[in-house]
Amino acid sequence: VKMHFGEFGNTRYIRPIFARWVVDFVKECGGQPFLTDTTSLYKHHRHTLFEYLQCAAINGFTYEGMGCPIIIADGLKGTGMVIKVENAFYLDEVKVAQAIYEADAMIVLSHPTLHPEFPIAGALKNVGMGCTTKEAKMKMHSKGAKPTFVVEACVRCYMCVKVCPVGAWEKVEGGGVRFIEERCVSCGDCVAYCKGGAIRVAWGAGLDKVQGGVLDAVKAVFATFDAGKIAFISIATDITPACDCQPSGLPIVPDIGFLASTDPVAIDKATFDLIQEAVVYPTSMLERKLAANPTDGDDDKVKPFWASLDSDAFWQLVVKSKLGNLDYELVRISL
């Protein structure tokens, strides 16, 4: 069950009880479920296996509460399998996290939100960013796909030397380290383990590269499963202006409900449309932004937050990816 356990300090992530319902259902069907996610590229409380497990536990995701293992899919040092991508936009190959690669089937449990790089951060982002290693994330986000080294910030912990798989970091005489860029394979482990924050991601890849790279990664992940072995559930509650990696505020619209599909594109487009059709949440940041700039209108919930995002262009890119269908039939079920 692929999900996001929430960043430390975020309070709008998927409630643990919802994940437990999915776990129990899988067990009833004879499956052996585990909840999983991968470490983050940015440095906060999810960038190593140890810190992410601690963060997940703080947020309520433990074996005792969920009734199944909590597994960080890319392990201690970005373990995964390199998968070639056909008809790629930007990434001809993507390193898929090991536990994702080894799984027999996957339920993608997503919490849709807005996002600075996507009009909807839902199933596609959950798979493309969330099922891959730091190496893949680095290639999606970084201008040069290599980290930068700020020498004056180095605290000489030498973790980079210890974790680098190719010897791109070396101790120098008199103390400190040097970065041999030509050896770097962009695995990103040095970024995660650097204690002084001296090794940093060269953020700045354009929207087209980030979006195209994520869609390439989705293709790679899907290639590791047999047909019919992936399903998608999106819990459209507590919908915020940014993803669960960010601090929480009020939702931008009232709770919409749960959506389910076997098509990741259809479920994301349906969720996006429902958000656009929803009324604005009273006293929310969205209401304040619209009050300050009435010309933004309330028919586009994305532009007031992320003016550079072109939702139509994103959906056109999704169509080109051939990952699913924008057309959908919405069947409403009340229990």
Tab-separated table of C-alpha atoms in Angstrom:
chain	number	residue	atom	x	y	z
A	1	VAL	CA	0.000	0.000	0.000
A	2	LYS	CA	1.875	3.062	-1.262
A	3	MET	CA	1.131	6.220	0.682
A	4	HIS	CA	2.690	9.333	2.223
A	5	PHE	CA	3.047	9.142	6.015
A	6	GLY	CA	3.127	12.923	6.375
A	7	GLU	CA	6.013	15.238	7.132
A	8	PHE	CA	6.778	16.120	10.746
A	9	GLY	CA	4.491	19.004	11.728
A	10	ASN	CA	1.941	18.355	8.986
A	11	THR	CA	-1.528	17.510	10.312
A	12	ARG	CA	-3.517	17.077	7.089
A	13	TYR	CA	-2.017	13.797	5.870
A	14	ILE	CA	-4.128	10.638	5.476
A	15	ARG	CA	-5.551	9.559	8.807
A	16	PRO	CA	-4.038	6.275	10.008
A	17	ILE	CA	-7.480	4.685	10.391
A	18	PHE	CA	-8.066	5.040	6.643
A	19	ALA	CA	-4.836	3.177	5.914
A	20	ARG	CA	-5.830	0.501	8.441
A	21	TRP	CA	-9.108	-0.053	6.586
A	22	VAL	CA	-7.165	-0.745	3.383
A	23	VAL	CA	-4.753	-3.056	5.205
A	24	ASP	CA	-7.601	-5.048	6.745
A	25	PHE	CA	-9.337	-5.337	3.377
A	26	VAL	CA	-6.172	-6.689	1.739
A	27	LYS	CA	-5.863	-9.257	4.518
A	28	GLU	CA	-9.485	-10.317	4.048
A	29	CYS	CA	-8.678	-10.926	0.383
A	30	GLY	CA	-5.754	-13.176	1.310
A	31	GLY	CA	-2.963	-10.673	0.737
A	32	GLN	CA	0.040	-9.812	2.908
A	33	PRO	CA	0.041	-6.002	2.996
A	34	PHE	CA	2.698	-3.533	4.029
A	35	LEU	CA	2.550	0.258	4.064
A	36	THR	CA	5.384	1.919	2.198
A	37	ASP	CA	6.920	5.156	0.988
A	38	THR	CA	10.390	6.348	0.007
A	39	THR	CA	12.759	8.830	1.595
A	40	SER	CA	12.605	12.450	0.476
A	41	LEU	CA	15.213	14.337	-1.519
A	42	TYR	CA	14.918	17.488	0.575
A	43	LYS	CA	16.322	17.562	4.116
A	44	HIS	CA	13.735	17.592	6.882
A	45	HIS	CA	12.384	14.565	8.780
A	46	ARG	CA	11.985	12.040	5.959
A	47	HIS	CA	15.338	12.050	4.198
A	48	THR	CA	16.783	8.881	5.784
A	49	LEU	CA	15.184	5.551	6.652
A	50	PHE	CA	15.739	6.113	10.365
A	51	GLU	CA	14.212	9.574	10.472
A	52	TYR	CA	11.295	8.621	8.248
A	53	LEU	CA	10.353	5.654	10.437
A	54	GLN	CA	10.455	7.944	13.469
A	55	CYS	CA	8.330	10.524	11.673
A	56	ALA	CA	5.831	7.865	10.555
A	57	ALA	CA	5.521	6.597	14.122
A	58	ILE	CA	4.941	10.111	15.464
A	59	ASN	CA	2.180	10.524	12.878
A	60	GLY	CA	0.509	7.270	13.944
A	61	PHE	CA	1.878	4.741	11.468
A	62	THR	CA	3.300	1.798	13.411
A	63	TYR	CA	3.083	-1.977	13.106
A	64	GLU	CA	0.915	-2.111	16.224
A	65	GLY	CA	-1.578	0.418	14.920
A	66	MET	CA	-1.661	-0.617	11.276
A	67	GLY	CA	-1.438	-4.379	11.716
A	68	CYS	CA	1.275	-4.680	9.071
A	69	PRO	CA	4.919	-3.715	8.510
A	70	ILE	CA	5.920	-0.128	7.718
A	71	ILE	CA	8.624	-0.404	5.060
A	72	ILE	CA	10.755	2.404	3.630
A	73	ALA	CA	10.953	1.173	0.064
A	74	ASP	CA	14.382	2.516	-0.898
A	75	GLY	CA	16.076	1.244	2.253
A	76	LEU	CA	19.181	2.620	3.918
A	77	LYS	CA	21.058	3.718	0.810
A	78	GLY	CA	18.644	4.212	-2.064
A	79	THR	CA	18.303	0.573	-3.055
A	80	GLY	CA	16.364	-0.045	-6.246
A	81	MET	CA	16.270	-1.435	-9.762
A	82	VAL	CA	16.975	0.608	-12.877
A	83	ILE	CA	14.091	0.338	-15.342
A	84	LYS	CA	14.317	1.553	-18.937
A	85	VAL	CA	11.520	3.854	-20.111
A	86	GLU	CA	10.124	3.681	-23.627
A	87	ASN	CA	9.167	6.930	-25.385
A	88	ALA	CA	10.433	8.960	-22.441
A	89	PHE	CA	10.029	12.715	-22.117
A	90	TYR	CA	13.295	13.218	-20.188
A	91	LEU	CA	14.350	10.101	-18.256
A	92	ASP	CA	15.345	7.126	-20.395
A	93	GLU	CA	15.797	5.049	-17.257
A	94	VAL	CA	14.476	5.350	-13.720
A	95	LYS	CA	15.596	3.689	-10.495
A	96	VAL	CA	12.484	2.178	-8.895
A	97	ALA	CA	12.662	1.634	-5.121
A	98	GLN	CA	13.425	-1.980	-4.223
A	99	ALA	CA	10.329	-2.786	-2.149
A	100	ILE	CA	8.115	-1.391	-4.911
A	101	TYR	CA	9.976	-3.447	-7.501
A	102	GLU	CA	9.580	-6.630	-5.452
A	103	ALA	CA	5.883	-6.184	-4.615
A	104	ASP	CA	3.350	-8.402	-6.398
A	105	ALA	CA	0.579	-5.802	-6.442
A	106	MET	CA	0.069	-2.235	-5.286
A	107	ILE	CA	-2.740	-0.084	-3.959
A	108	VAL	CA	-1.818	3.564	-4.417
A	109	LEU	CA	-3.403	5.410	-1.496
A	110	SER	CA	-3.131	9.123	-2.232
A	111	HIS	CA	-4.025	12.360	-0.485
A	112	PRO	CA	-4.737	14.850	-3.300
A	113	THR	CA	-3.522	18.415	-2.759
A	114	LEU	CA	-2.358	21.330	-4.853
A	115	HIS	CA	1.378	21.539	-5.551
A	116	PRO	CA	3.838	24.121	-6.928
A	117	GLU	CA	4.743	21.817	-9.823
A	118	PHE	CA	1.470	20.009	-10.536
A	119	PRO	CA	-2.142	21.241	-10.724
A	120	ILE	CA	-3.039	18.173	-8.671
A	121	ALA	CA	-0.672	16.115	-6.553
A	122	GLY	CA	-2.493	12.806	-6.534
A	123	ALA	CA	-1.986	9.305	-7.861
A	124	LEU	CA	0.509	10.191	-10.600
A	125	LYS	CA	2.798	12.141	-8.277
A	126	ASN	CA	2.405	9.539	-5.531
A	127	VAL	CA	3.755	6.922	-7.934
A	128	GLY	CA	6.267	8.945	-9.945
A	129	MET	CA	8.008	10.678	-7.051
A	130	GLY	CA	6.990	8.378	-4.249
A	131	CYS	CA	8.013	5.008	-5.706
A	132	THR	CA	11.503	5.993	-6.828
A	133	THR	CA	14.899	6.500	-5.219
A	134	LYS	CA	16.713	9.766	-4.544
A	135	GLU	CA	18.673	9.192	-7.740
A	136	ALA	CA	15.479	9.449	-9.784
A	137	LYS	CA	14.191	12.368	-7.712
A	138	MET	CA	17.490	14.190	-8.243
A	139	LYS	CA	17.192	13.795	-12.009
A	140	MET	CA	13.618	15.132	-11.920
A	141	HIS	CA	14.333	18.200	-9.791
A	142	SER	CA	17.930	19.229	-10.311
A	143	LYS	CA	19.255	21.422	-13.087
A	144	GLY	CA	22.388	19.320	-13.445
A	145	ALA	CA	21.358	16.140	-11.618
A	146	LYS	CA	24.441	16.552	-9.409
A	147	PRO	CA	24.596	17.961	-5.884
A	148	THR	CA	26.409	21.182	-5.040
A	149	PHE	CA	29.014	21.453	-2.274
A	150	VAL	CA	29.219	24.501	-0.006
A	151	VAL	CA	32.704	24.081	1.486
A	152	GLU	CA	32.290	26.593	4.298
A	153	ALA	CA	29.247	24.683	5.621
A	154	CYS	CA	31.141	21.385	5.923
A	155	VAL	CA	31.386	20.103	9.518
A	156	ARG	CA	33.779	17.271	8.581
A	157	CYS	CA	31.424	14.477	9.596
A	158	TYR	CA	32.673	12.492	6.570
A	159	MET	CA	29.303	10.808	6.098
A	160	CYS	CA	29.534	11.591	2.380
A	161	VAL	CA	32.734	9.538	2.163
A	162	LYS	CA	31.081	6.654	4.009
A	163	VAL	CA	27.831	6.467	2.016
A	164	CYS	CA	28.961	7.339	-1.520
A	165	PRO	CA	28.874	4.126	-3.591
A	166	VAL	CA	31.370	5.348	-6.196
A	167	GLY	CA	33.973	7.287	-4.237
A	168	ALA	CA	32.909	10.720	-5.453
A	169	TRP	CA	33.798	12.184	-2.049
A	170	GLU	CA	37.345	11.968	-0.711
A	171	LYS	CA	39.040	13.176	2.450
A	172	VAL	CA	41.691	15.812	1.872
A	173	GLU	CA	44.914	16.377	3.766
A	174	GLY	CA	44.402	18.700	6.690
A	175	GLY	CA	40.710	17.846	7.060
A	176	GLY	CA	37.593	18.247	4.998
A	177	VAL	CA	36.505	16.617	1.767
A	178	ARG	CA	36.514	17.255	-1.950
A	179	PHE	CA	33.807	16.425	-4.492
A	180	ILE	CA	34.911	14.573	-7.638
A	181	GLU	CA	31.909	15.433	-9.786
A	182	GLU	CA	32.802	13.221	-12.746
A	183	ARG	CA	32.440	10.138	-10.535
A	184	CYS	CA	29.009	11.147	-9.197
A	185	VAL	CA	26.074	8.942	-10.203
A	186	SER	CA	23.431	11.279	-8.700
A	187	CYS	CA	22.215	8.784	-6.100
A	188	GLY	CA	21.527	11.610	-3.634
A	189	ASP	CA	22.590	9.682	-0.529
A	190	CYS	CA	25.244	12.258	0.361
A	191	VAL	CA	22.564	14.963	0.451
A	192	ALA	CA	20.549	12.951	2.957
A	193	TYR	CA	23.384	12.041	5.308
A	194	CYS	CA	25.376	15.305	5.312
A	195	LYS	CA	25.117	16.573	8.902
A	196	GLY	CA	26.067	20.152	8.140
A	197	GLY	CA	23.848	20.729	5.133
A	198	ALA	CA	26.907	21.416	3.007
A	199	ILE	CA	25.794	19.075	0.223
A	200	ARG	CA	22.699	20.423	-1.463
A	201	VAL	CA	20.345	19.702	-4.329
A	202	ALA	CA	20.766	22.063	-7.265
A	203	TRP	CA	17.051	22.807	-7.423
A	204	GLY	CA	15.817	24.651	-10.476
A	205	ALA	CA	14.729	22.164	-13.125
A	206	GLY	CA	11.933	23.659	-15.227
A	207	LEU	CA	8.327	22.630	-14.773
A	208	ASP	CA	8.381	20.720	-18.045
A	209	LYS	CA	11.322	18.595	-16.872
A	210	VAL	CA	9.826	17.914	-13.443
A	211	GLN	CA	6.414	17.005	-14.830
A	212	GLY	CA	7.803	14.972	-17.724
A	213	GLY	CA	10.286	13.229	-15.446
A	214	VAL	CA	7.558	12.233	-13.021
A	215	LEU	CA	5.458	10.790	-15.839
A	216	ASP	CA	8.507	8.868	-17.083
A	217	ALA	CA	8.928	7.497	-13.566
A	218	VAL	CA	5.288	6.412	-13.470
A	219	LYS	CA	5.901	4.396	-16.630
A	220	ALA	CA	8.931	2.757	-15.043
A	221	VAL	CA	7.019	1.806	-11.901
A	222	PHE	CA	4.078	0.418	-13.864
A	223	ALA	CA	6.491	-1.704	-15.915
A	224	THR	CA	7.415	-3.637	-12.765
A	225	PHE	CA	3.848	-4.910	-12.229
A	226	ASP	CA	1.707	-7.314	-14.213
A	227	ALA	CA	-1.407	-5.875	-15.840
A	228	GLY	CA	-4.300	-5.410	-13.450
A	229	LYS	CA	-2.113	-5.457	-10.342
A	230	ILE	CA	-2.364	-1.748	-9.470
A	231	ALA	CA	-5.390	0.078	-8.063
A	232	PHE	CA	-5.812	3.670	-6.938
A	233	ILE	CA	-7.651	5.212	-4.002
A	234	SER	CA	-7.606	8.962	-3.433
A	235	ILE	CA	-8.814	10.380	-0.136
A	236	ALA	CA	-9.973	13.864	-1.098
A	237	THR	CA	-10.267	15.369	2.369
A	238	ASP	CA	-8.235	18.135	4.001
A	239	ILE	CA	-7.193	19.408	0.563
A	240	THR	CA	-4.435	21.971	1.085
A	241	PRO	CA	-2.527	24.404	-1.183
A	242	ALA	CA	0.646	22.305	-0.967
A	243	CYS	CA	1.491	18.648	-0.466
A	244	ASP	CA	1.950	16.749	2.801
A	245	CYS	CA	5.662	17.615	2.778
A	246	GLN	CA	4.689	21.140	3.862
A	247	PRO	CA	3.226	22.606	7.073
A	248	SER	CA	-0.559	22.492	7.263
A	249	GLY	CA	-3.159	25.217	7.063
A	250	LEU	CA	-6.887	25.217	6.525
A	251	PRO	CA	-8.191	23.226	3.546
A	252	ILE	CA	-9.052	25.232	0.441
A	253	VAL	CA	-12.372	23.423	-0.146
A	254	PRO	CA	-14.670	21.253	1.980
A	255	ASP	CA	-14.041	17.506	2.050
A	256	ILE	CA	-15.035	15.806	-1.205
A	257	GLY	CA	-14.802	12.119	-0.342
A	258	PHE	CA	-13.016	8.979	-1.471
A	259	LEU	CA	-12.341	8.152	-5.122
A	260	ALA	CA	-11.254	4.784	-6.522
A	261	SER	CA	-10.168	3.669	-9.985
A	262	THR	CA	-7.822	1.445	-11.925
A	263	ASP	CA	-6.818	4.444	-14.081
A	264	PRO	CA	-4.392	6.929	-12.468
A	265	VAL	CA	-5.103	9.658	-14.993
A	266	ALA	CA	-8.871	9.391	-14.682
A	267	ILE	CA	-8.783	9.504	-10.881
A	268	ASP	CA	-6.482	12.530	-10.853
A	269	LYS	CA	-8.546	14.395	-13.454
A	270	ALA	CA	-11.799	13.614	-11.641
A	271	THR	CA	-10.300	14.814	-8.362
A	272	PHE	CA	-8.998	17.976	-10.015
A	273	ASP	CA	-12.403	18.729	-11.544
A	274	LEU	CA	-14.197	18.153	-8.239
A	275	ILE	CA	-11.816	20.545	-6.493
A	276	GLN	CA	-12.402	23.179	-9.156
A	277	GLU	CA	-16.178	22.775	-8.827
A	278	ALA	CA	-16.191	22.911	-5.021
A	279	VAL	CA	-17.024	25.986	-2.968
A	280	VAL	CA	-14.200	27.817	-1.246
A	281	TYR	CA	-13.532	26.854	2.366
A	282	PRO	CA	-14.500	29.767	4.646
A	283	THR	CA	-11.585	31.756	6.154
A	284	SER	CA	-9.075	29.656	4.188
A	285	MET	CA	-5.990	31.051	2.511
A	286	LEU	CA	-7.774	30.593	-0.813
A	287	GLU	CA	-10.650	32.811	0.332
A	288	ARG	CA	-8.177	35.475	1.445
A	289	LYS	CA	-6.261	35.328	-1.829
A	290	LEU	CA	-9.439	35.638	-3.875
A	291	ALA	CA	-10.594	38.559	-1.740
A	292	ALA	CA	-7.285	40.326	-2.349
A	293	ASN	CA	-7.323	39.576	-6.089
A	294	PRO	CA	-10.944	39.177	-7.233
A	295	THR	CA	-9.859	38.997	-10.878
A	296	ASP	CA	-8.381	35.563	-10.180
A	297	GLY	CA	-11.949	34.302	-9.982
A	298	ASP	CA	-12.993	31.227	-8.041
A	299	ASP	CA	-13.179	28.921	-11.051
A	300	ASP	CA	-9.465	28.085	-10.839
A	301	LYS	CA	-8.217	27.032	-7.428
A	302	VAL	CA	-4.619	26.619	-8.653
A	303	LYS	CA	-3.687	30.056	-10.049
A	304	PRO	CA	-4.060	32.027	-6.793
A	305	PHE	CA	-1.314	29.862	-5.279
A	306	TRP	CA	0.821	28.794	-8.221
A	307	ALA	CA	0.478	31.398	-10.968
A	308	SER	CA	3.134	29.836	-13.207
A	309	LEU	CA	1.300	26.515	-13.457
A	310	ASP	CA	-0.605	25.863	-16.687
A	311	SER	CA	-3.125	23.150	-15.855
A	312	ASP	CA	-4.174	22.637	-19.472
A	313	ALA	CA	-0.565	22.142	-20.569
A	314	PHE	CA	-0.067	19.567	-17.820
A	315	TRP	CA	-3.099	17.546	-18.892
A	316	GLN	CA	-1.925	17.671	-22.507
A	317	LEU	CA	1.412	16.251	-21.363
A	318	VAL	CA	-0.406	13.509	-19.461
A	319	VAL	CA	-2.322	12.590	-22.619
A	320	LYS	CA	0.976	12.281	-24.519
A	321	SER	CA	2.284	9.932	-21.837
A	322	LYS	CA	-0.505	7.430	-22.618
A	323	LEU	CA	-0.719	6.466	-18.949
A	324	GLY	CA	-4.502	6.628	-18.878
A	325	ASN	CA	-7.593	8.513	-19.966
A	326	LEU	CA	-8.770	12.024	-19.161
A	327	ASP	CA	-12.354	10.994	-19.857
A	328	TYR	CA	-14.063	9.343	-16.930
A	329	GLU	CA	-17.440	8.335	-15.587
A	330	LEU	CA	-18.082	9.455	-12.032
A	331	VAL	CA	-20.252	6.932	-10.184
A	332	ARG	CA	-21.328	8.348	-6.828
A	333	ILE	CA	-21.832	5.893	-3.975
A	334	SER	CA	-23.305	6.810	-0.602
A	335	LEU	CA	-22.866	4.460	2.333
